[in-house]
Coordinates of C-alpha atoms and ligand atoms in Angstrom, one line a residue:
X74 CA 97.1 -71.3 -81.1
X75 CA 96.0 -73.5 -78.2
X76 CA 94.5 -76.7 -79.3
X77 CA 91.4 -76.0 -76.6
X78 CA 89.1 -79.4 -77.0
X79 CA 92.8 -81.3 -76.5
X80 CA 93.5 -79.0 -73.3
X81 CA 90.4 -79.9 -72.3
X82 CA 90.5 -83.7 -72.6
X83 CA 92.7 -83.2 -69.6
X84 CA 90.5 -82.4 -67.3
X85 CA 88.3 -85.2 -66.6
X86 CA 85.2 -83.0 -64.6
X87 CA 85.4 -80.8 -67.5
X88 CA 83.3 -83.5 -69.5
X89 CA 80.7 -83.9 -66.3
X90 CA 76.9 -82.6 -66.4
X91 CA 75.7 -81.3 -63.7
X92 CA 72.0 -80.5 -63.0
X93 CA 71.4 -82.4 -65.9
X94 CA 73.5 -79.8 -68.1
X95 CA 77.0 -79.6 -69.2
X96 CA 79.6 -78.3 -66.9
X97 CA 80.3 -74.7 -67.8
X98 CA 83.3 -73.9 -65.1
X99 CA 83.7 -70.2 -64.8
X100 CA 84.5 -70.4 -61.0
X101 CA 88.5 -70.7 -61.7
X102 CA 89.3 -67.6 -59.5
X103 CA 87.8 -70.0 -56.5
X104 CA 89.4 -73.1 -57.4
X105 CA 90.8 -74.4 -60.6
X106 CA 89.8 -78.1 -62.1
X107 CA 92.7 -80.3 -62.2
X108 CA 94.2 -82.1 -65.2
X109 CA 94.4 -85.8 -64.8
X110 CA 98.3 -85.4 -65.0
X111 CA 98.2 -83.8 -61.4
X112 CA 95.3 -86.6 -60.4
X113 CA 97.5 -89.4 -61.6
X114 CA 101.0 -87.8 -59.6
X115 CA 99.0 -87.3 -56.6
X116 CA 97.9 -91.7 -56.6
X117 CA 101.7 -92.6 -58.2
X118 CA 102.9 -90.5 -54.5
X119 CA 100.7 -93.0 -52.1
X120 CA 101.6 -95.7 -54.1
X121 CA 105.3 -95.4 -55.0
X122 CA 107.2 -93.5 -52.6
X123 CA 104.6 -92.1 -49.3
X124 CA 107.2 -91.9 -46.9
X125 CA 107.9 -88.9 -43.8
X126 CA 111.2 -86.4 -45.5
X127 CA 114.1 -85.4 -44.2
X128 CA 114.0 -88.1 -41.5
X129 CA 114.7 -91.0 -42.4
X130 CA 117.9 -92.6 -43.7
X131 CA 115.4 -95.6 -46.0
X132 CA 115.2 -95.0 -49.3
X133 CA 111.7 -94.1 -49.4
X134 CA 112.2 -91.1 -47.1
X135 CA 114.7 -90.3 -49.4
X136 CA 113.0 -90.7 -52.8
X137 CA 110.1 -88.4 -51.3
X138 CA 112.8 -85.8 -50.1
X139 CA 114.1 -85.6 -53.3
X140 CA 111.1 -85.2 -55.1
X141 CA 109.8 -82.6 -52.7
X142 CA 112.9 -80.4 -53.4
X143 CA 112.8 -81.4 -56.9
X144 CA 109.3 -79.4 -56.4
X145 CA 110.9 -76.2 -55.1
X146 CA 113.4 -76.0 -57.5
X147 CA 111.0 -75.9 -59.9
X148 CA 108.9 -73.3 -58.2
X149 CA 112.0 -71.5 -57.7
X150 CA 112.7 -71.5 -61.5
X151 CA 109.2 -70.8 -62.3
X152 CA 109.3 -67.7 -60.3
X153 CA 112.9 -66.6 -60.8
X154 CA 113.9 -66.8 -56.9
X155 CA 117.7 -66.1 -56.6
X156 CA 117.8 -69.0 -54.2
X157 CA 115.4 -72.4 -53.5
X158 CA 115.4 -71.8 -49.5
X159 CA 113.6 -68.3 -50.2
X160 CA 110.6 -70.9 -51.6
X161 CA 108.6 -72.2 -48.6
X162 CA 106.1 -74.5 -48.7
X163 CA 102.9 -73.1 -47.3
X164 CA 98.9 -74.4 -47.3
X165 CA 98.2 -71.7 -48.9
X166 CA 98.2 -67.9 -49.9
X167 CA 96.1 -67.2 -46.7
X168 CA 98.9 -68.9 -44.2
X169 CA 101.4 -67.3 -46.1
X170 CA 100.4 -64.0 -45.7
X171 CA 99.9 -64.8 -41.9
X172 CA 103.4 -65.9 -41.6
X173 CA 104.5 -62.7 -42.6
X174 CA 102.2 -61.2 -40.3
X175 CA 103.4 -62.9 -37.8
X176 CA 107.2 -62.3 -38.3
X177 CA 106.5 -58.2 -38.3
X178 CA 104.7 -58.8 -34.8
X179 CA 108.4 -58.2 -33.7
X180 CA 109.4 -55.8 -36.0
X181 CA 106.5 -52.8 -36.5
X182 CA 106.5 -49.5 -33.4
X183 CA 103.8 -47.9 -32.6
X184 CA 102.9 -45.0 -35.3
X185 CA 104.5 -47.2 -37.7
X186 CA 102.5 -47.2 -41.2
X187 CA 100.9 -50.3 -42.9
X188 CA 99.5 -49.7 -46.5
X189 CA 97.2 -52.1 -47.9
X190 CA 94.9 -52.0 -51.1
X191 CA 91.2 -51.2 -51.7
X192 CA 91.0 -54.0 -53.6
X193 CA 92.6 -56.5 -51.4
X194 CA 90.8 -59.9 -50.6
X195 CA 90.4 -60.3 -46.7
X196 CA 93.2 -62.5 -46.1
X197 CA 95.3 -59.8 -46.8
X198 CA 93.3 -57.1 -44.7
X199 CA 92.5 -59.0 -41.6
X200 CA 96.4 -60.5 -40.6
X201 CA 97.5 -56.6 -41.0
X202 CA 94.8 -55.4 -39.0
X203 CA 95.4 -58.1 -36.1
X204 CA 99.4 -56.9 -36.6
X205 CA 98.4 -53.6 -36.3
X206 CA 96.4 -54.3 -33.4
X207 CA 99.4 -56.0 -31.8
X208 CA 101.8 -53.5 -32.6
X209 CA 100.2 -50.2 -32.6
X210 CA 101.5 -49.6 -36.2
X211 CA 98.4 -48.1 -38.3
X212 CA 96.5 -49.3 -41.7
X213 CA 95.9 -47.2 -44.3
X214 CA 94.2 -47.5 -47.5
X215 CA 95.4 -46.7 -50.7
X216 CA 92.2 -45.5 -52.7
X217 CA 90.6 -47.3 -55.8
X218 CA 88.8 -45.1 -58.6
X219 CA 85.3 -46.0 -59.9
X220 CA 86.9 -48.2 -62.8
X221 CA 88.1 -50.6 -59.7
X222 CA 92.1 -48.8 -60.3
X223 CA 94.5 -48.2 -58.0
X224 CA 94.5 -44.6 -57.4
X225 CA 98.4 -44.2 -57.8
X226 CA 98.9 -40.3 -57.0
X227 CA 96.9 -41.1 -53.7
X228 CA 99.9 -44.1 -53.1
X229 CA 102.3 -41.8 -53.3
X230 CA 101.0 -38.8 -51.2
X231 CA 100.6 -42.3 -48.5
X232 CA 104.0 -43.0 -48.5
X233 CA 106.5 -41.7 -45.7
X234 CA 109.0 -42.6 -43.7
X235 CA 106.6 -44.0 -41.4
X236 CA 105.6 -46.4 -44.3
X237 CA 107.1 -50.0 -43.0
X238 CA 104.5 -51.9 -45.3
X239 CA 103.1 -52.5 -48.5
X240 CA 100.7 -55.0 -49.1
X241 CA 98.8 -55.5 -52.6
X242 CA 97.5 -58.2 -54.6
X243 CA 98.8 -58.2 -58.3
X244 CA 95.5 -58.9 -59.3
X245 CA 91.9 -58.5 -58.1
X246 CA 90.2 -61.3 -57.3
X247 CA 86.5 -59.5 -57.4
X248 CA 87.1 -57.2 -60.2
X249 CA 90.4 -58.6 -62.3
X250 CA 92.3 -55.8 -62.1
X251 CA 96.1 -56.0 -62.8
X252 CA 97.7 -53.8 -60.0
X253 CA 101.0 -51.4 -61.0
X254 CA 102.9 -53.6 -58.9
X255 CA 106.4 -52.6 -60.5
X256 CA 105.7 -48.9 -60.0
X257 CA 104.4 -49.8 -56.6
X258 CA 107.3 -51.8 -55.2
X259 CA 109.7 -49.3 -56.5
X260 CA 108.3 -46.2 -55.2
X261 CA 107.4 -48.4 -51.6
X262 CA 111.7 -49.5 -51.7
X263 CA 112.4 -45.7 -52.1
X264 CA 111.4 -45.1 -48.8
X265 CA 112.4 -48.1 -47.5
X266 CA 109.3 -49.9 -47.0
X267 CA 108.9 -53.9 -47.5
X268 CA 106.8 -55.2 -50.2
X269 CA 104.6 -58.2 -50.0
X270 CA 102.8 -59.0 -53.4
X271 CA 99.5 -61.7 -53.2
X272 CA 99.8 -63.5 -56.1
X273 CA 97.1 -65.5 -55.6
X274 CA 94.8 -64.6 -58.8
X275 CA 98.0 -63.8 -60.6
X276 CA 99.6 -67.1 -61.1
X277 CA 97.2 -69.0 -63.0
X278 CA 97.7 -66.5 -65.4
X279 CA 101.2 -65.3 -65.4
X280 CA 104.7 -66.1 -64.7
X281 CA 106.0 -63.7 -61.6
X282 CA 109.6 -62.9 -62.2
X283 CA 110.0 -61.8 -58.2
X284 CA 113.6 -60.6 -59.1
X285 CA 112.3 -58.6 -62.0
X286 CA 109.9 -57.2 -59.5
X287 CA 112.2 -56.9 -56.7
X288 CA 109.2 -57.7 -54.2
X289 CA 110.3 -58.8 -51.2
X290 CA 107.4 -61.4 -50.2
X291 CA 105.6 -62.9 -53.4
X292 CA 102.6 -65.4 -51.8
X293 CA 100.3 -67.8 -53.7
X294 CA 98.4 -71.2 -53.6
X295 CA 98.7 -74.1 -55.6
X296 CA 95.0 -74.8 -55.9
X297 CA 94.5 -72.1 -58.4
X298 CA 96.6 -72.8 -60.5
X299 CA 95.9 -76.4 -61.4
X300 CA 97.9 -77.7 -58.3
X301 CA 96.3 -79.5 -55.3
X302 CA 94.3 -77.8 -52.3
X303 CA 96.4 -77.4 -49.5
X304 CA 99.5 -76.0 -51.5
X305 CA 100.8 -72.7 -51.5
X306 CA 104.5 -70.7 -51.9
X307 CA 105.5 -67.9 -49.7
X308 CA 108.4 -66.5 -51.7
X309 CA 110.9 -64.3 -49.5
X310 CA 114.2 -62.4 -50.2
X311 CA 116.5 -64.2 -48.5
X312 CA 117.6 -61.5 -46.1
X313 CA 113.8 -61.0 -45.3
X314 CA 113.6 -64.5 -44.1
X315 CA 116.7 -64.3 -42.1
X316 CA 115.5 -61.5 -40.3
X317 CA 111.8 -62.9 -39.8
X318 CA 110.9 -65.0 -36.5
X319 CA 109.5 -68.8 -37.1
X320 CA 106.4 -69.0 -37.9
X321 CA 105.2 -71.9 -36.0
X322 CA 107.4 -74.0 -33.6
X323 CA 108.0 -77.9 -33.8
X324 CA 109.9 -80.9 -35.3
X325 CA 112.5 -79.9 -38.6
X326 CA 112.5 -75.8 -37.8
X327 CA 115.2 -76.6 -35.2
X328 CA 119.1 -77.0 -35.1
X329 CA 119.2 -78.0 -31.4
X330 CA 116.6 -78.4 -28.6
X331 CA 117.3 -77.8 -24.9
X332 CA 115.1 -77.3 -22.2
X333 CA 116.9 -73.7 -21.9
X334 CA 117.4 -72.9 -25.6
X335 CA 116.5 -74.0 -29.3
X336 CA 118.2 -73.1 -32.1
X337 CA 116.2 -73.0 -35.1
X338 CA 116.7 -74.2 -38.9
X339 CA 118.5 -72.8 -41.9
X340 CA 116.0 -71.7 -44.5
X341 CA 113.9 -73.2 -45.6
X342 CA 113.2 -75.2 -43.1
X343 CA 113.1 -72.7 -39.8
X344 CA 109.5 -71.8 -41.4
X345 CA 108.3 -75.5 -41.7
X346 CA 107.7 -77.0 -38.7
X347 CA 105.9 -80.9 -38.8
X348 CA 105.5 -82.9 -41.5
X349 CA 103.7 -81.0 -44.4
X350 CA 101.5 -81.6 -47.2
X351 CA 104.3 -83.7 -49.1
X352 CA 102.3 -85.4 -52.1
X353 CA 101.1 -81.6 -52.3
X354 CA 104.0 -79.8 -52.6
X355 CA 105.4 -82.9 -55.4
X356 CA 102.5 -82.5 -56.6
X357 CA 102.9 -78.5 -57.7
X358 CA 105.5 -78.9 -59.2
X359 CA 103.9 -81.6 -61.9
X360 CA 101.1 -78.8 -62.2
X361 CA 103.7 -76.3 -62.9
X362 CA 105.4 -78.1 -65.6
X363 CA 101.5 -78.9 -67.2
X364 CA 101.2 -75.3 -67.6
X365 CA 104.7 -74.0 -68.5
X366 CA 103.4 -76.6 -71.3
X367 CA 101.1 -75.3 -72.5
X368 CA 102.8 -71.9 -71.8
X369 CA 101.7 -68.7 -70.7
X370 CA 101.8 -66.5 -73.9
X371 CA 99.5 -69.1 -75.6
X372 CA 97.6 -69.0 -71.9
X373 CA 97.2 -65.4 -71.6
X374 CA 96.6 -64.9 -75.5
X375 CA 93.5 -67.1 -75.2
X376 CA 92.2 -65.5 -71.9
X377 CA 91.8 -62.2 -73.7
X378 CA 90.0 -63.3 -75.9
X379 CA 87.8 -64.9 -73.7
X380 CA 87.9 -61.6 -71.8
X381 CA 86.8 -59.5 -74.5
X382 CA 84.3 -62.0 -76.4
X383 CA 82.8 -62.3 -72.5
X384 CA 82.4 -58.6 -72.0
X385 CA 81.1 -57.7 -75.4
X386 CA 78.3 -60.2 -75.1
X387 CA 77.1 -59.8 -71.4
X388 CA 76.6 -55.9 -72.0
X389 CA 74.6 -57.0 -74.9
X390 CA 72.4 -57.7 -71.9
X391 CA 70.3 -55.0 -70.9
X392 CA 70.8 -52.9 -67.4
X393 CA 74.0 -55.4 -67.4
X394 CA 76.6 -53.4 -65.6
X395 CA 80.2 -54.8 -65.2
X396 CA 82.7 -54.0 -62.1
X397 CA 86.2 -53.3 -63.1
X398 CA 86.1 -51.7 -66.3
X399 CA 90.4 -50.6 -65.9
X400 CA 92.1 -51.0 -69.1
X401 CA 94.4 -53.8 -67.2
X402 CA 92.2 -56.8 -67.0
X403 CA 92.8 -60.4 -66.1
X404 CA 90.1 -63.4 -67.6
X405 CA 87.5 -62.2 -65.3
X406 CA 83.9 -60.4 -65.3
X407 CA 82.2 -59.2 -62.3
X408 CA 78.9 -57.9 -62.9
X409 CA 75.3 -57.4 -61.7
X410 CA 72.3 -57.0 -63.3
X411 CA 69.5 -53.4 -62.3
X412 CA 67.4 -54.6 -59.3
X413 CA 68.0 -58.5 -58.9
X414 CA 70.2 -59.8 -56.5
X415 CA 73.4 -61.5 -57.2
X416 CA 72.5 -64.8 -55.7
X417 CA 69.1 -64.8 -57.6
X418 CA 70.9 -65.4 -60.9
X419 CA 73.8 -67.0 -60.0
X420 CA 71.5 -70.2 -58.2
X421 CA 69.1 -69.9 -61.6
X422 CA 71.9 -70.8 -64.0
X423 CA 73.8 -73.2 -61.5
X424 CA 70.5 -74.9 -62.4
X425 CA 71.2 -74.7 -66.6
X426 CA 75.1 -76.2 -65.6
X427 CA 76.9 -72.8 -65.4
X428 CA 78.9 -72.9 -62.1
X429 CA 79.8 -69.3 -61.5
X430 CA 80.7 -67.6 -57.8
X431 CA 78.2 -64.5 -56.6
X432 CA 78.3 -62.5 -53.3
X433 CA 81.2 -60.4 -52.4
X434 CA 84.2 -62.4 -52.8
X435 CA 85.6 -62.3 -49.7
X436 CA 86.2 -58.6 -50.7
X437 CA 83.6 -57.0 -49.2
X438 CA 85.3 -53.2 -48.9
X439 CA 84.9 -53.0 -52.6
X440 CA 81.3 -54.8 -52.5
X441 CA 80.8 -51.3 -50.0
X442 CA 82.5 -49.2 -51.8
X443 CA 80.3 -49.6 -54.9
X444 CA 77.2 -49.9 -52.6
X445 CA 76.2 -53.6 -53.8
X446 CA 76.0 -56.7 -51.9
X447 CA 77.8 -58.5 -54.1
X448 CA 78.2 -59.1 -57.3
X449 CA 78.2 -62.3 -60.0
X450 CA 81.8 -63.1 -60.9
X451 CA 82.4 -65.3 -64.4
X452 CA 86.6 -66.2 -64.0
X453 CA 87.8 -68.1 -66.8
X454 CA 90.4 -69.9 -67.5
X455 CA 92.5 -71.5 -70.4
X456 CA 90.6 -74.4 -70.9
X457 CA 86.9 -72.1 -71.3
X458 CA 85.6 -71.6 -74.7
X459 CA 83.5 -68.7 -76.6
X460 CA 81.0 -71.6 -76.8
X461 CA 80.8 -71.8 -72.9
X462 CA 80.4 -68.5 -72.9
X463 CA 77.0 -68.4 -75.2
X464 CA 75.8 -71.0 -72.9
X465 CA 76.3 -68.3 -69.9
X466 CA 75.1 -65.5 -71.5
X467 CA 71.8 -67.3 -72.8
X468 CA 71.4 -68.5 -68.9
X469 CA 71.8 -65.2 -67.6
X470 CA 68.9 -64.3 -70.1
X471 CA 66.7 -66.4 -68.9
X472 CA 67.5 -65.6 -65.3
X473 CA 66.9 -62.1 -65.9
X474 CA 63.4 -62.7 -67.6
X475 CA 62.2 -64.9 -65.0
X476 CA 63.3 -62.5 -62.2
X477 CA 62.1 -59.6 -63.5
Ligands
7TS1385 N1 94.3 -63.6 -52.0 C1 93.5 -63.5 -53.1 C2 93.7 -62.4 -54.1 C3 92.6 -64.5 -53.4 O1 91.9 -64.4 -54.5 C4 92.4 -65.6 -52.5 C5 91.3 -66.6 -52.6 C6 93.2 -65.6 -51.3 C7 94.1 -64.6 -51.1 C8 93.2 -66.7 -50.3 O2 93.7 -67.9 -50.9 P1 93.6 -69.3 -50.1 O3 94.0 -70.3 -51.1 O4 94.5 -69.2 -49.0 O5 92.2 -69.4 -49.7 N2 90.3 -66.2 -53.5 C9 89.1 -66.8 -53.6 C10 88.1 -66.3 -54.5 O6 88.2 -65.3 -55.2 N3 87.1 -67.2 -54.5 O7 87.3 -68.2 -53.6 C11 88.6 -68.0 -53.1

């Protein structure tokens, strides 16, 4: 059992008020808090070793090169790559994804398919429909059911030989669905489609195995799961990576520069150009060991509970009606109430300390596809308690009375 008032000592905001109340957090799909471990590594960087990497033959330069590639081997453990050069450093999920993108601007024919996911946040909608646009390849949609599920006999009846594509998040970031990825990325493979997974929501909950799923692109940022903002991974099989153009050009992506030809960079460096977010990327890698401490059995043990405890209570609430009601849930509860608007209740209880996220979640074919504007989203993570909970539910009482 998790030792949750210990966990939470780590997280200095965790002990804030706000408006006068306490903190009550429940915004983790957003952003996660950061425990002071990851606050402390981030001043020790600036103070002990901030130097440029991979250029310069001082000792700093070096000490910060090392612990940057200390970093991806631990990412690369954490996520079971075969190799550390298919781990690039990214900013984020959302340039991840684009450097994929990007790369299949050269590779995708006319009539070629893309498949995305109802349930995808834009970031992976919008760089497939501007590669599509590019290309002439064409999107399609693979269906989601009223419970907010992946419709899977509609997936398959999708895929062809024209299928290049599959893009899917492994979990929902409005709705918390867990997505079938294996089945997905096997069925995709069989007719010889690549696989990009967004892991985004996924990793502050779980530990990918992206052998075990035998995806070819795994993406993710750091800033969710108790890493800094400006941090992400773009996992990619190794042939994938070899085969993909350079993302952006510049100083360490190249072998050799010419005024008639440059040759670019092994892996993993051909998809880093300039100097990147090094304290960052360090920095992930002390997050990574924080939770891999705390472990993600105990981690995902406690998140169900939350799950259910938060679930049982809010549709305690009258005309309460929760999005995403598939049997494969992550820590999070998207819901609205009959006839008040989203933002109504969510700026009420902001005002009694709860900090929650409403509107559509940057997902706003599933906000369509269940005619709402939006909808309130509670995400909770290991360090929320049933306590905070009581606290949201009695402020989304009160909401409703006043607003109705
Ligand atoms: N994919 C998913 C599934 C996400 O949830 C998000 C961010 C992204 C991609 C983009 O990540 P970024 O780090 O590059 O911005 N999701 C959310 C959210 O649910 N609320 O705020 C950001």
């Amino acid at each position: 059992m998790l030792d949750i008032q210990k966990i939470r000592a780590d997280f200095p905001i965790l002990s804030q008020t706000v408006n006068g109340k306490p903190l009550v957090y429940f915004d983790n799909g957003a952003t996660s808090q950061k425990p002071q471990i990851v606050i402390d590594a981030i001043e020790k960087y600036y103070q002990e070793i901030n130097a440029n990497i991979h250029r310069g033959v001082h000792t700093l330069s070096q000490l910060a090169t090392d612990a940057y590639e200390i970093s991806r081997g631990k990412v690369q453990q954490h996520i079971n790559a075969k190799f550390a050069h298919e781990v690039l450093f990214t900013p984020g999920t959302t340039h991840g994804i684009n450097l994929v993108t990007n790369g299949f601007a050269s590779i995708l024919k006319p009539g070629d398919e893309v498949l995305v996911s109802a349930l995808e946040h834009h970031s992976n909608i919008v760089p497939w429909q501007m590669l599509c646009e590019k290309t002439g390849a064409v999107l399609k949609v693979i269906p989601m059911n009223e419970d907010g599920e992946l419709i899977m006999d509609a997936f398959d009846a999708l895929l062809s030989e024209k299928t290049k594509v599959v893009t899917v998040n492994h979990i929902s970031n409005a709705l918390g669905i867990i997505n079938p990825i294996k089945y997905i990325i096997e069925k995709a493979h069989a007719v010889g489609a690549a696989v990009l997974i967004d892991g985004a929501q996924a990793v502050p909950h779980l530990k990918p195995d992206v052998q075990e799923l035998d995806c070819d692109f795994y993406v993710f940022s750091g800033h969710k799961m108790c890493g800094p903002t400006g941090t992400g991974i773009l996992y990619g099989k190794e042939a994938w990576l070899n085969k993909l153009p350079p993302y952006q050009g510049g100083g360490e992506m190249i072998k050799e520069v010419t005024f008639e030809k440059t040759t670019y960079a092994d892996l993993p460096h051909k998809f880093e150009a300039g100097t990147p977010n090094i304290a960052g990327g360090i920095v992930l890698g002390t997050a990574i060991d924080y939770l891999n401490n705390i472990g993600f059995d105990n981690i995902q043990k406690h998140e169900e509970e939350l799950l259910e405890y938060a679930t049982k209570r809010l549709l305690e609430i009258e005309g309460l009606r929760i999005y995403g009601t598939g049997k494969n849930k992550a820590s999070v509860v998207s819901f609205n109430i009959d006839g008040i608007h989203p933002y109504d209740i969510g700026s009420i209880i902001d005002k009694l300390g709860i900090a929650v996220r409403t509107g559509h979640h940057c997902a706003q074919p599933i906000m369509n596809f269940f005619c709402i504007p939006g909808t309130i989203r509670a995400s909770f993570s290991f360090y929320n308690t049933k306590e905070e909970i009581d606290l949201m539910v009695d402020a989304v009482k009160k909401a409703k009375t006043m607003l109705s």
